[in-house]
mmCIF file of C-alpha atoms and ligand atoms in Angstrom:
data_model
loop_
_atom_site.group_PDB
_atom_site.id
_atom_site.type_symbol
_atom_site.label_atom_id
_atom_site.label_comp_id
_atom_site.label_asym_id
_atom_site.label_seq_id
_atom_site.Cartn_x
_atom_site.Cartn_y
_atom_site.Cartn_z
ATOM 1 C CA MET A 9 29.140 -39.878 2.044
ATOM 2 C CA ILE A 10 30.228 -39.890 5.677
ATOM 3 C CA ASP A 11 31.416 -43.484 5.408
ATOM 4 C CA ILE A 12 33.764 -42.636 2.565
ATOM 5 C CA VAL A 13 35.066 -39.662 4.534
ATOM 6 C CA ARG A 14 35.559 -41.800 7.621
ATOM 7 C CA GLN A 15 37.425 -44.444 5.626
ATOM 8 C CA LYS A 16 39.669 -41.824 4.070
ATOM 9 C CA ILE A 17 40.501 -40.222 7.423
ATOM 10 C CA SER A 18 41.099 -43.584 8.984
ATOM 11 C CA LYS A 19 43.494 -44.478 6.185
ATOM 12 C CA LEU A 20 45.431 -41.213 6.461
ATOM 13 C CA LEU A 21 45.772 -41.680 10.199
ATOM 14 C CA SER A 22 46.696 -45.349 10.141
ATOM 15 C CA ASP A 23 49.369 -45.085 7.451
ATOM 16 C CA GLY A 24 50.863 -42.125 9.238
ATOM 17 C CA SER A 25 50.520 -39.627 6.371
ATOM 18 C CA VAL A 26 49.032 -37.102 8.765
ATOM 19 C CA LYS A 27 49.438 -36.314 12.428
ATOM 20 C CA GLY A 28 45.791 -35.440 12.803
ATOM 21 C CA VAL A 29 42.705 -34.437 10.874
ATOM 22 C CA VAL A 30 40.693 -31.304 11.529
ATOM 23 C CA ALA A 31 37.031 -32.069 10.933
ATOM 24 C CA LEU A 32 33.684 -31.820 12.661
ATOM 25 C CA ALA A 33 32.389 -33.868 15.559
ATOM 26 C CA MET A 34 28.942 -34.276 17.022
ATOM 27 C CA ALA A 35 29.121 -34.180 20.792
ATOM 28 C CA ASN A 36 26.284 -33.688 23.274
ATOM 29 C CA GLY A 37 23.962 -32.752 20.471
ATOM 30 C CA HIS A 38 26.252 -30.038 19.106
ATOM 31 C CA VAL A 39 28.503 -29.846 16.090
ATOM 32 C CA ALA A 40 32.007 -28.559 16.771
ATOM 33 C CA PRO A 41 35.449 -28.554 15.190
ATOM 34 C CA CYS A 42 37.580 -31.465 16.335
ATOM 35 C CA LEU A 43 41.110 -32.732 15.806
ATOM 36 C CA PHE A 44 40.972 -36.466 15.187
ATOM 37 C CA GLN A 45 44.204 -38.284 15.938
ATOM 38 C CA LYS A 46 43.306 -41.943 16.279
ATOM 39 C CA GLU A 47 41.736 -44.039 13.583
ATOM 40 C CA ASP A 48 39.621 -45.992 16.078
ATOM 41 C CA ASP A 49 38.242 -42.746 17.497
ATOM 42 C CA LEU A 50 36.174 -41.579 14.553
ATOM 43 C CA GLU A 51 32.740 -42.353 15.945
ATOM 44 C CA PRO A 52 31.736 -38.695 16.609
ATOM 45 C CA LEU A 53 32.823 -37.579 13.121
ATOM 46 C CA CYS A 54 30.106 -35.681 11.291
ATOM 47 C CA LEU A 55 29.695 -33.420 8.280
ATOM 48 C CA GLY A 56 27.746 -30.700 10.020
ATOM 49 C CA ASP A 57 24.318 -31.844 8.912
ATOM 50 C CA THR A 58 21.778 -31.050 11.597
ATOM 51 C CA LYS A 59 18.370 -29.933 10.344
ATOM 52 C CA LYS A 60 19.536 -29.423 6.782
ATOM 53 C CA PRO A 61 22.629 -30.657 4.950
ATOM 54 C CA GLY A 62 25.731 -28.786 6.031
ATOM 55 C CA ASP A 63 23.852 -26.208 8.083
ATOM 56 C CA ALA A 64 26.539 -26.315 10.768
ATOM 57 C CA ARG A 65 29.711 -25.035 9.159
ATOM 58 C CA TYR A 66 32.874 -23.896 10.865
ATOM 59 C CA PRO A 67 36.028 -22.208 9.587
ATOM 60 C CA LEU A 68 38.125 -25.358 9.939
ATOM 61 C CA ASN A 69 41.043 -23.716 8.136
ATOM 62 C CA LYS A 70 41.207 -21.225 10.929
ATOM 63 C CA VAL A 71 41.529 -24.027 13.444
ATOM 64 C CA LEU A 72 44.156 -25.585 11.215
ATOM 65 C CA ILE A 73 46.203 -22.365 11.138
ATOM 66 C CA THR A 74 46.287 -22.278 14.932
ATOM 67 C CA ILE A 75 47.469 -25.876 15.068
ATOM 68 C CA ALA A 76 49.970 -25.463 12.231
ATOM 69 C CA ARG A 77 51.548 -22.486 13.958
ATOM 70 C CA GLN A 78 52.235 -24.728 16.950
ATOM 71 C CA TYR A 79 53.365 -27.760 14.957
ATOM 72 C CA PRO A 80 54.975 -26.348 11.815
ATOM 73 C CA GLU A 81 56.774 -29.593 10.930
ATOM 74 C CA ASP A 82 53.743 -31.849 10.928
ATOM 75 C CA VAL A 83 51.262 -32.644 8.201
ATOM 76 C CA PHE A 84 47.571 -32.323 9.006
ATOM 77 C CA GLY A 85 44.443 -33.328 7.170
ATOM 78 C CA VAL A 86 41.418 -31.083 6.953
ATOM 79 C CA LEU A 87 37.848 -31.598 5.863
ATOM 80 C CA VAL A 88 37.032 -29.150 3.084
ATOM 81 C CA ARG A 89 34.014 -28.038 1.123
ATOM 82 C CA GLY A 90 34.404 -25.956 -2.040
ATOM 83 C CA CYS A 91 34.657 -22.722 -0.064
ATOM 84 C CA ASP A 92 37.205 -24.159 2.368
ATOM 85 C CA GLU A 93 39.425 -25.300 -0.463
ATOM 86 C CA ARG A 94 39.274 -21.842 -2.032
ATOM 87 C CA GLY A 95 40.279 -20.552 1.375
ATOM 88 C CA LEU A 96 43.268 -22.881 1.499
ATOM 89 C CA TYR A 97 44.506 -21.564 -1.840
ATOM 90 C CA VAL A 98 44.388 -18.024 -0.476
ATOM 91 C CA LEU A 99 46.099 -19.060 2.755
ATOM 92 C CA TYR A 100 48.898 -20.707 0.765
ATOM 93 C CA ARG A 101 49.319 -17.504 -1.213
ATOM 94 C CA LEU A 102 49.488 -15.473 1.978
ATOM 95 C CA ASN A 103 51.992 -17.868 3.548
ATOM 96 C CA GLN A 104 49.731 -18.867 6.397
ATOM 97 C CA LEU A 105 49.786 -22.557 5.541
ATOM 98 C CA GLU A 106 52.143 -24.670 3.508
ATOM 99 C CA PRO A 107 50.586 -26.755 0.753
ATOM 100 C CA ASP A 108 52.839 -29.736 1.456
ATOM 101 C CA LYS A 109 51.797 -29.749 5.090
ATOM 102 C CA VAL A 110 48.095 -29.997 4.338
ATOM 103 C CA MET A 111 46.095 -32.930 3.021
ATOM 104 C CA THR A 112 42.512 -32.226 2.141
ATOM 105 C CA ILE A 113 39.503 -34.454 2.416
ATOM 106 C CA GLY A 114 37.194 -32.762 -0.056
ATOM 107 C CA ILE A 115 33.443 -33.123 0.000
ATOM 108 C CA ALA A 116 30.944 -31.751 -2.493
ATOM 109 C CA CYS A 117 27.910 -29.899 -1.204
ATOM 110 C CA PRO A 118 24.425 -31.106 -2.033
ATOM 111 C CA GLN A 119 22.318 -28.824 -4.240
ATOM 112 C CA GLU A 120 20.215 -27.735 -1.286
ATOM 113 C CA LEU A 121 23.243 -26.354 0.564
ATOM 114 C CA ALA A 122 24.683 -24.800 -2.588
ATOM 115 C CA LYS A 123 21.380 -22.974 -3.054
ATOM 116 C CA ALA A 124 21.228 -21.848 0.558
ATOM 117 C CA CYS A 125 24.791 -20.502 0.242
ATOM 118 C CA GLU A 126 24.327 -19.061 -3.254
ATOM 119 C CA CYS A 127 27.617 -20.821 -3.969
ATOM 120 C CA LYS A 128 29.314 -20.405 -7.308
ATOM 121 C CA LYS A 129 31.448 -23.521 -6.909
ATOM 122 C CA PRO A 130 29.982 -25.925 -4.377
ATOM 123 C CA TYR A 131 32.709 -28.550 -4.689
ATOM 124 C CA PRO A 132 36.475 -28.702 -4.195
ATOM 125 C CA ASP A 133 38.905 -29.455 -7.032
ATOM 126 C CA GLU A 134 40.105 -32.506 -5.142
ATOM 127 C CA LEU A 135 37.001 -34.451 -4.391
ATOM 128 C CA VAL A 136 36.862 -37.416 -2.014
ATOM 129 C CA ALA A 137 33.143 -37.833 -1.492
ATOM 130 C CA GLY A 138 29.848 -36.516 -2.841
ATOM 131 C CA GLU A 139 28.628 -35.527 -6.295
ATOM 132 C CA LYS A 140 29.510 -32.245 -7.962
ATOM 133 C CA THR A 141 26.478 -30.031 -8.418
ATOM 134 C CA GLU A 142 25.969 -26.931 -10.508
ATOM 135 C CA GLY A 143 27.146 -23.568 -9.208
ATOM 136 C CA ILE A 144 24.452 -21.014 -8.439
ATOM 137 C CA THR A 145 24.207 -17.692 -10.302
ATOM 138 C CA GLN A 146 24.326 -14.731 -7.987
ATOM 139 C CA GLN A 147 21.985 -11.793 -8.340
ATOM 140 C CA GLY A 148 22.371 -9.634 -5.219
ATOM 141 C CA VAL A 149 25.131 -7.294 -6.383
ATOM 142 C CA GLN A 150 23.353 -6.515 -9.638
ATOM 143 C CA ASP A 151 20.116 -5.747 -7.811
ATOM 144 C CA MET A 152 21.943 -3.332 -5.551
ATOM 145 C CA GLU A 153 23.694 -1.644 -8.490
ATOM 146 C CA ASP A 154 20.333 -1.147 -10.145
ATOM 147 C CA MET A 155 19.109 0.995 -7.270
ATOM 148 C CA ASP A 156 19.880 4.696 -7.430
ATOM 149 C CA LEU A 157 22.604 6.288 -5.342
ATOM 150 C CA SER A 158 20.371 7.709 -2.623
ATOM 151 C CA LYS A 159 18.523 4.398 -2.197
ATOM 152 C CA ARG A 160 21.832 2.607 -1.829
ATOM 153 C CA PHE A 161 22.928 5.199 0.670
ATOM 154 C CA SER A 162 19.938 4.774 2.925
ATOM 155 C CA PHE A 163 20.056 1.008 2.582
ATOM 156 C CA TRP A 164 23.646 0.716 3.756
ATOM 157 C CA LYS A 165 23.333 3.461 6.331
ATOM 158 C CA ASN A 166 20.479 1.551 7.955
ATOM 159 C CA GLN A 167 22.366 -1.701 7.750
ATOM 160 C CA PHE A 168 25.626 -0.349 9.140
ATOM 161 C CA SER A 169 23.815 1.451 11.968
ATOM 162 C CA LYS A 170 22.680 -1.930 13.275
ATOM 163 C CA CYS A 171 26.261 -3.069 13.908
ATOM 164 C CA VAL A 172 27.017 -3.780 17.558
ATOM 165 C CA LYS A 173 30.758 -4.033 16.941
ATOM 166 C CA CYS A 174 30.956 -7.570 18.238
ATOM 167 C CA TYR A 175 33.731 -8.390 15.752
ATOM 168 C CA GLY A 176 31.994 -11.677 15.046
ATOM 169 C CA CYS A 177 32.400 -11.174 11.296
ATOM 170 C CA ARG A 178 36.150 -10.932 11.694
ATOM 171 C CA ASP A 179 36.445 -13.696 14.245
ATOM 172 C CA ILE A 180 34.573 -16.265 12.198
ATOM 173 C CA CYS A 181 36.225 -15.353 8.892
ATOM 174 C CA PRO A 182 38.641 -18.051 7.716
ATOM 175 C CA MET A 183 40.582 -15.382 5.824
ATOM 176 C CA CYS A 184 41.178 -13.208 8.896
ATOM 177 C CA PHE A 185 44.370 -14.335 10.549
ATOM 178 C CA CYS A 186 46.281 -11.127 11.324
ATOM 179 C CA ARG A 187 47.697 -10.785 14.803
ATOM 180 C CA GLU A 188 46.973 -7.085 14.741
ATOM 181 C CA CYS A 189 43.699 -5.946 13.261
ATOM 182 C CA SER A 190 43.033 -2.567 11.668
ATOM 183 C CA LEU A 191 39.522 -2.708 13.068
ATOM 184 C CA GLU A 192 41.074 -2.295 16.495
ATOM 185 C CA CYS A 193 43.347 0.548 15.465
ATOM 186 C CA GLU A 194 42.044 3.627 17.214
ATOM 187 C CA ASP A 195 43.331 5.956 14.519
ATOM 188 C CA ILE A 196 40.814 4.384 12.159
ATOM 189 C CA ILE A 197 38.018 3.077 14.350
ATOM 190 C CA SER A 198 36.868 4.776 17.515
ATOM 191 C CA LYS A 199 36.834 2.532 20.543
ATOM 192 C CA GLY A 200 33.859 1.871 22.783
ATOM 193 C CA GLU A 201 31.424 3.949 20.759
ATOM 194 C CA LEU A 202 28.216 3.076 19.006
ATOM 195 C CA PRO A 203 27.005 3.482 16.353
ATOM 196 C CA VAL A 204 30.140 2.414 14.543
ATOM 197 C CA ASP A 205 31.996 4.781 12.274
ATOM 198 C CA ILE A 206 29.956 4.620 9.092
ATOM 199 C CA PRO A 207 31.098 3.535 6.567
ATOM 200 C CA VAL A 208 34.684 3.301 7.839
ATOM 201 C CA PHE A 209 34.296 0.168 9.945
ATOM 202 C CA HIS A 210 32.628 -1.934 7.275
ATOM 203 C CA LEU A 211 34.540 -0.573 4.315
ATOM 204 C CA THR A 212 37.861 -1.112 6.105
ATOM 205 C CA ARG A 213 36.930 -4.724 6.478
ATOM 206 C CA ALA A 214 35.702 -4.890 2.903
ATOM 207 C CA MET A 215 38.952 -3.416 1.606
ATOM 208 C CA HIS A 216 40.939 -5.975 3.552
ATOM 209 C CA MET A 217 38.814 -8.749 2.085
ATOM 210 C CA THR A 218 39.199 -7.448 -1.456
ATOM 211 C CA ASP A 219 41.614 -10.105 -2.665
ATOM 212 C CA ARG A 220 40.924 -12.633 0.070
ATOM 213 C CA CYS A 221 37.214 -13.251 0.575
ATOM 214 C CA ILE A 222 36.324 -16.649 -0.798
ATOM 215 C CA ASP A 223 32.606 -16.092 -0.420
ATOM 216 C CA CYS A 224 31.917 -18.719 2.214
ATOM 217 C CA GLY A 225 29.145 -16.696 3.792
ATOM 218 C CA LEU A 226 30.112 -17.404 7.399
ATOM 219 C CA CYS A 227 30.201 -13.678 8.242
ATOM 220 C CA ASP A 228 26.631 -13.281 7.043
ATOM 221 C CA GLU A 229 25.553 -16.272 9.093
ATOM 222 C CA THR A 230 27.311 -14.974 12.160
ATOM 223 C CA CYS A 231 26.347 -11.304 12.252
ATOM 224 C CA PRO A 232 23.843 -10.966 15.103
ATOM 225 C CA SER A 233 22.417 -7.855 13.470
ATOM 226 C CA GLY A 234 21.750 -9.536 10.144
ATOM 227 C CA ILE A 235 23.860 -7.110 8.116
ATOM 228 C CA PRO A 236 24.344 -8.477 4.580
ATOM 229 C CA LEU A 237 28.128 -8.323 4.841
ATOM 230 C CA ARG A 238 28.775 -10.855 2.171
ATOM 231 C CA LEU A 239 27.043 -8.629 -0.351
ATOM 232 C CA LEU A 240 29.752 -6.034 0.263
ATOM 233 C CA TYR A 241 32.526 -8.532 -0.316
ATOM 234 C CA LYS A 242 30.767 -9.917 -3.346
ATOM 235 C CA LYS A 243 31.003 -6.435 -4.749
ATOM 236 C CA THR A 244 34.741 -6.192 -4.035
ATOM 237 C CA SER A 245 35.182 -9.561 -5.746
ATOM 238 C CA LYS A 246 33.223 -8.347 -8.722
ATOM 239 C CA ILE A 247 35.411 -5.238 -8.978
ATOM 240 C CA MET A 248 38.584 -7.320 -8.694
ATOM 241 C CA ASN A 249 37.336 -9.518 -11.458
ATOM 242 C CA ALA A 250 36.295 -6.693 -13.757
ATOM 243 C CA GLU A 251 39.395 -4.559 -13.167
ATOM 244 C CA PHE A 252 42.117 -7.161 -12.851
ATOM 245 C CA GLY A 253 40.628 -10.452 -14.026
ATOM 246 C CA PHE A 254 41.198 -11.897 -10.577
ATOM 247 C CA THR A 255 39.043 -14.249 -8.506
ATOM 248 C CA SER A 256 40.373 -15.211 -5.114
ATOM 249 C CA GLY A 257 40.677 -18.907 -4.342
ATOM 250 C CA ILE A 258 40.024 -20.091 -7.865
ATOM 251 C CA ASN A 259 43.434 -21.528 -8.549
ATOM 252 C CA LYS A 260 46.059 -23.011 -6.348
ATOM 253 C CA ASN A 261 49.002 -20.912 -7.513
ATOM 254 C CA GLU A 262 47.196 -17.620 -7.664
ATOM 255 C CA GLN A 263 48.839 -14.212 -7.288
ATOM 256 C CA SER A 264 46.911 -11.206 -6.156
ATOM 257 C CA PRO A 265 47.179 -8.163 -8.440
ATOM 258 C CA LEU A 266 47.109 -6.018 -5.299
ATOM 259 C CA ASN A 267 50.300 -7.616 -4.039
ATOM 260 C CA LEU A 268 52.184 -7.256 -7.284
ATOM 261 C CA MET A 269 54.827 -4.594 -7.006
ATOM 262 C CA GLY A 270 53.892 -2.402 -9.896
ATOM 263 C CA PRO A 271 50.939 -1.537 -12.090
ATOM 264 C CA ALA A 272 47.916 -3.740 -12.452
ATOM 265 C CA PRO A 273 48.679 -6.723 -14.678
ATOM 266 C CA GLU A 274 47.283 -6.907 -18.185
ATOM 267 C CA LYS A 275 44.093 -8.919 -18.114
ATOM 268 C CA MET B 2 54.004 7.166 -11.766
ATOM 269 C CA SER B 3 57.327 5.360 -11.548
ATOM 270 C CA GLU B 4 58.972 8.063 -9.458
ATOM 271 C CA CYS B 5 57.479 7.126 -6.109
ATOM 272 C CA ASN B 6 59.794 7.440 -3.132
ATOM 273 C CA TYR B 7 58.437 4.090 -1.989
ATOM 274 C CA LEU B 8 59.190 2.476 -5.343
ATOM 275 C CA TYR B 9 55.841 0.941 -6.181
ATOM 276 C CA GLY B 10 53.798 2.550 -3.445
ATOM 277 C CA ASN B 11 51.712 4.687 -5.724
ATOM 278 C CA TYR B 12 50.937 1.765 -8.018
ATOM 279 C CA CYS B 13 49.742 -0.187 -5.007
ATOM 280 C CA ALA B 14 47.685 2.759 -3.811
ATOM 281 C CA GLU B 15 46.190 3.318 -7.235
ATOM 282 C CA LYS B 16 44.859 -0.225 -7.429
ATOM 283 C CA ARG B 17 43.253 0.111 -4.027
ATOM 284 C CA VAL B 18 41.741 3.480 -4.829
ATOM 285 C CA THR B 19 40.161 1.896 -7.910
ATOM 286 C CA VAL B 20 38.423 -0.595 -5.663
ATOM 287 C CA LEU B 21 37.545 1.826 -2.880
ATOM 288 C CA SER B 22 35.979 4.419 -5.140
ATOM 289 C CA GLN B 23 33.633 1.795 -6.569
ATOM 290 C CA MET B 24 32.843 0.560 -3.069
ATOM 291 C CA LEU B 25 31.877 4.061 -1.991
ATOM 292 C CA ASP B 26 29.584 4.280 -4.970
ATOM 293 C CA PHE B 27 28.114 0.874 -4.098
ATOM 294 C CA CYS B 28 27.332 2.179 -0.613
ATOM 295 C CA GLY B 29 25.636 5.253 -2.026
ATOM 296 C CA ILE B 30 28.428 7.738 -1.384
ATOM 297 C CA GLU B 31 29.475 10.049 -4.235
ATOM 298 C CA LYS B 32 32.732 8.644 -5.482
ATOM 299 C CA ASP B 33 33.944 12.136 -6.391
ATOM 300 C CA ARG B 34 34.637 12.613 -2.700
ATOM 301 C CA LEU B 35 37.670 10.414 -3.095
ATOM 302 C CA ARG B 36 40.568 11.447 -5.269
ATOM 303 C CA ALA B 37 44.158 10.333 -5.625
ATOM 304 C CA ARG B 38 46.765 12.372 -7.479
ATOM 305 C CA TRP B 39 50.531 12.103 -7.568
ATOM 306 C CA VAL B 40 52.378 15.320 -6.871
ATOM 307 C CA SER B 41 56.017 15.515 -5.893
ATOM 308 C CA SER B 42 57.051 17.524 -2.855
ATOM 309 C CA ALA B 43 58.949 19.789 -5.240
ATOM 310 C CA GLU B 44 55.809 20.737 -7.157
ATOM 311 C CA ALA B 45 54.009 23.209 -4.926
ATOM 312 C CA PRO B 46 52.039 24.976 -7.689
ATOM 313 C CA GLU B 47 50.764 21.667 -9.047
ATOM 314 C CA PHE B 48 49.695 20.697 -5.552
ATOM 315 C CA VAL B 49 47.774 23.946 -5.052
ATOM 316 C CA GLU B 50 46.110 23.534 -8.405
ATOM 317 C CA GLU B 51 45.056 19.953 -7.631
ATOM 318 C CA ILE B 52 43.604 20.939 -4.290
ATOM 319 C CA ASN B 53 41.751 23.921 -5.722
ATOM 320 C CA GLU B 54 40.240 21.728 -8.394
ATOM 321 C CA PHE B 55 39.216 19.198 -5.786
ATOM 322 C CA ILE B 56 37.597 21.915 -3.681
ATOM 323 C CA ASP B 57 35.568 23.002 -6.703
ATOM 324 C CA VAL B 58 34.250 19.462 -6.960
ATOM 325 C CA LEU B 59 33.593 19.067 -3.247
ATOM 326 C CA LYS B 60 31.825 22.376 -2.572
ATOM 327 C CA PRO B 61 28.689 21.581 -4.574
ATOM 328 C CA LEU B 62 28.533 18.145 -2.940
ATOM 329 C CA GLY B 63 28.444 19.756 0.499
ATOM 330 C CA PRO B 64 29.369 18.173 3.805
ATOM 331 C CA SER B 65 28.992 14.427 3.981
ATOM 332 C CA PRO B 66 25.711 13.307 5.512
ATOM 333 C CA LEU B 67 27.822 10.868 7.504
ATOM 334 C CA LYS B 68 29.861 13.585 9.158
ATOM 335 C CA LYS B 69 30.009 12.883 12.850
ATOM 336 C CA GLN B 70 28.963 15.532 15.313
ATOM 337 C CA THR B 71 32.066 16.599 17.136
ATOM 338 C CA SER B 72 31.862 17.840 20.693
ATOM 339 C CA LYS B 73 32.433 21.332 19.308
ATOM 340 C CA ASP B 74 29.315 21.156 17.148
ATOM 341 C CA VAL B 75 27.217 20.035 20.082
ATOM 342 C CA ALA B 76 28.397 22.766 22.430
HETATM 343 S S1 SF4 C 12 32.296 -14.621 3.069
HETATM 344 FE FE1 SF4 C 12 32.734 -13.495 4.991
HETATM 345 S S2 SF4 C 12 33.592 -15.029 6.396
HETATM 346 FE FE2 SF4 C 12 33.735 -15.882 4.295
HETATM 347 S S3 SF4 C 12 35.773 -15.306 3.528
HETATM 348 FE FE3 SF4 C 12 34.356 -13.712 2.860
HETATM 349 S S4 SF4 C 12 34.478 -12.145 4.482
HETATM 350 FE FE4 SF4 C 12 35.351 -14.022 5.346
HETATM 351 S S1 SF4 C 13 29.253 -9.398 13.010
HETATM 352 FE FE1 SF4 C 13 27.793 -7.784 12.447
HETATM 353 S S2 SF4 C 13 27.382 -6.674 14.376
HETATM 354 FE FE2 SF4 C 13 29.259 -7.893 14.680
HETATM 355 S S3 SF4 C 13 30.934 -6.454 14.150
HETATM 356 FE FE3 SF4 C 13 30.471 -7.628 12.290
HETATM 357 S S4 SF4 C 13 28.977 -6.344 11.210
HETATM 358 FE FE4 SF4 C 13 29.039 -5.592 13.313
#
């Protein structure tokens, strides 16, 4: 798979269709995001496979946004998995990236990674390398809904109490790009105090992810306290789907019902 | 609904309240603690009635178990 990806990147760079490609590199035994600009410099390119396939993932779109803000006229390539491509669709909708300034190099995730991520769509629409595998059915939200109210209360209270307010969940999230963050607004969230404001801190973030989260799972992976954050956002997604028939990142020209000026659209 | 001073503001709020109330429930918090109603600034009696009704719902629920201790409570 990596050879096909390398060929594709090399072609994009040599024919001048892109100024650079945001992908992953292996350097000094570590995987890190990297901007490749020369076709004869692709040796360190990797797909983030260390112990298991794709176990080192990064929010490459986030890196791309930073670069695109500096070089708005140029076209860049980016390595995308299914989740990353969903993220791009949302970022186009929110005017953070321009579709005609981005070229994707899409790779499908192997079944093992799809399982580990509980991913509903482990491949991008525009596939360059890899074989599409089946999406995984998710169970977590249902299990939580089946518990009674007081059980849910103590579950989340315990989870939220573990938060050390490191903001890692926000910082890693490819859908978090705001220059000013509500989680740092002292009218909502108290500063320098632990435990966090329960449930305000986590529900504020959840509400902001309502029509954005593309279920990549990076927040879950990042949280040093092991709070099942993604489960919260899976629930917001489920509500959005049930109430408004909306799933974020599923199609390229999507519109969020929350941003429509007016009542919720007919399903 | 279509008389909002901010044009579509209440529609936007309503959609978000729909989501938030279900999120509260998901986190084990009684969703009756959250309520959104539209009352114009010229409708004082309606406002009083809404609030009184809300109080009747809230009283039996009691203070939230998540209420933070303020410095006053501690002293
Ligand atoms: S799963 Fe977490 S990191 Fe990924 S988009 Fe959703 S909130 Fe952001
Ligand atoms: S990553 Fe975890 S500990 Fe850090 S702020 Fe987010 S929820 Fe809290």
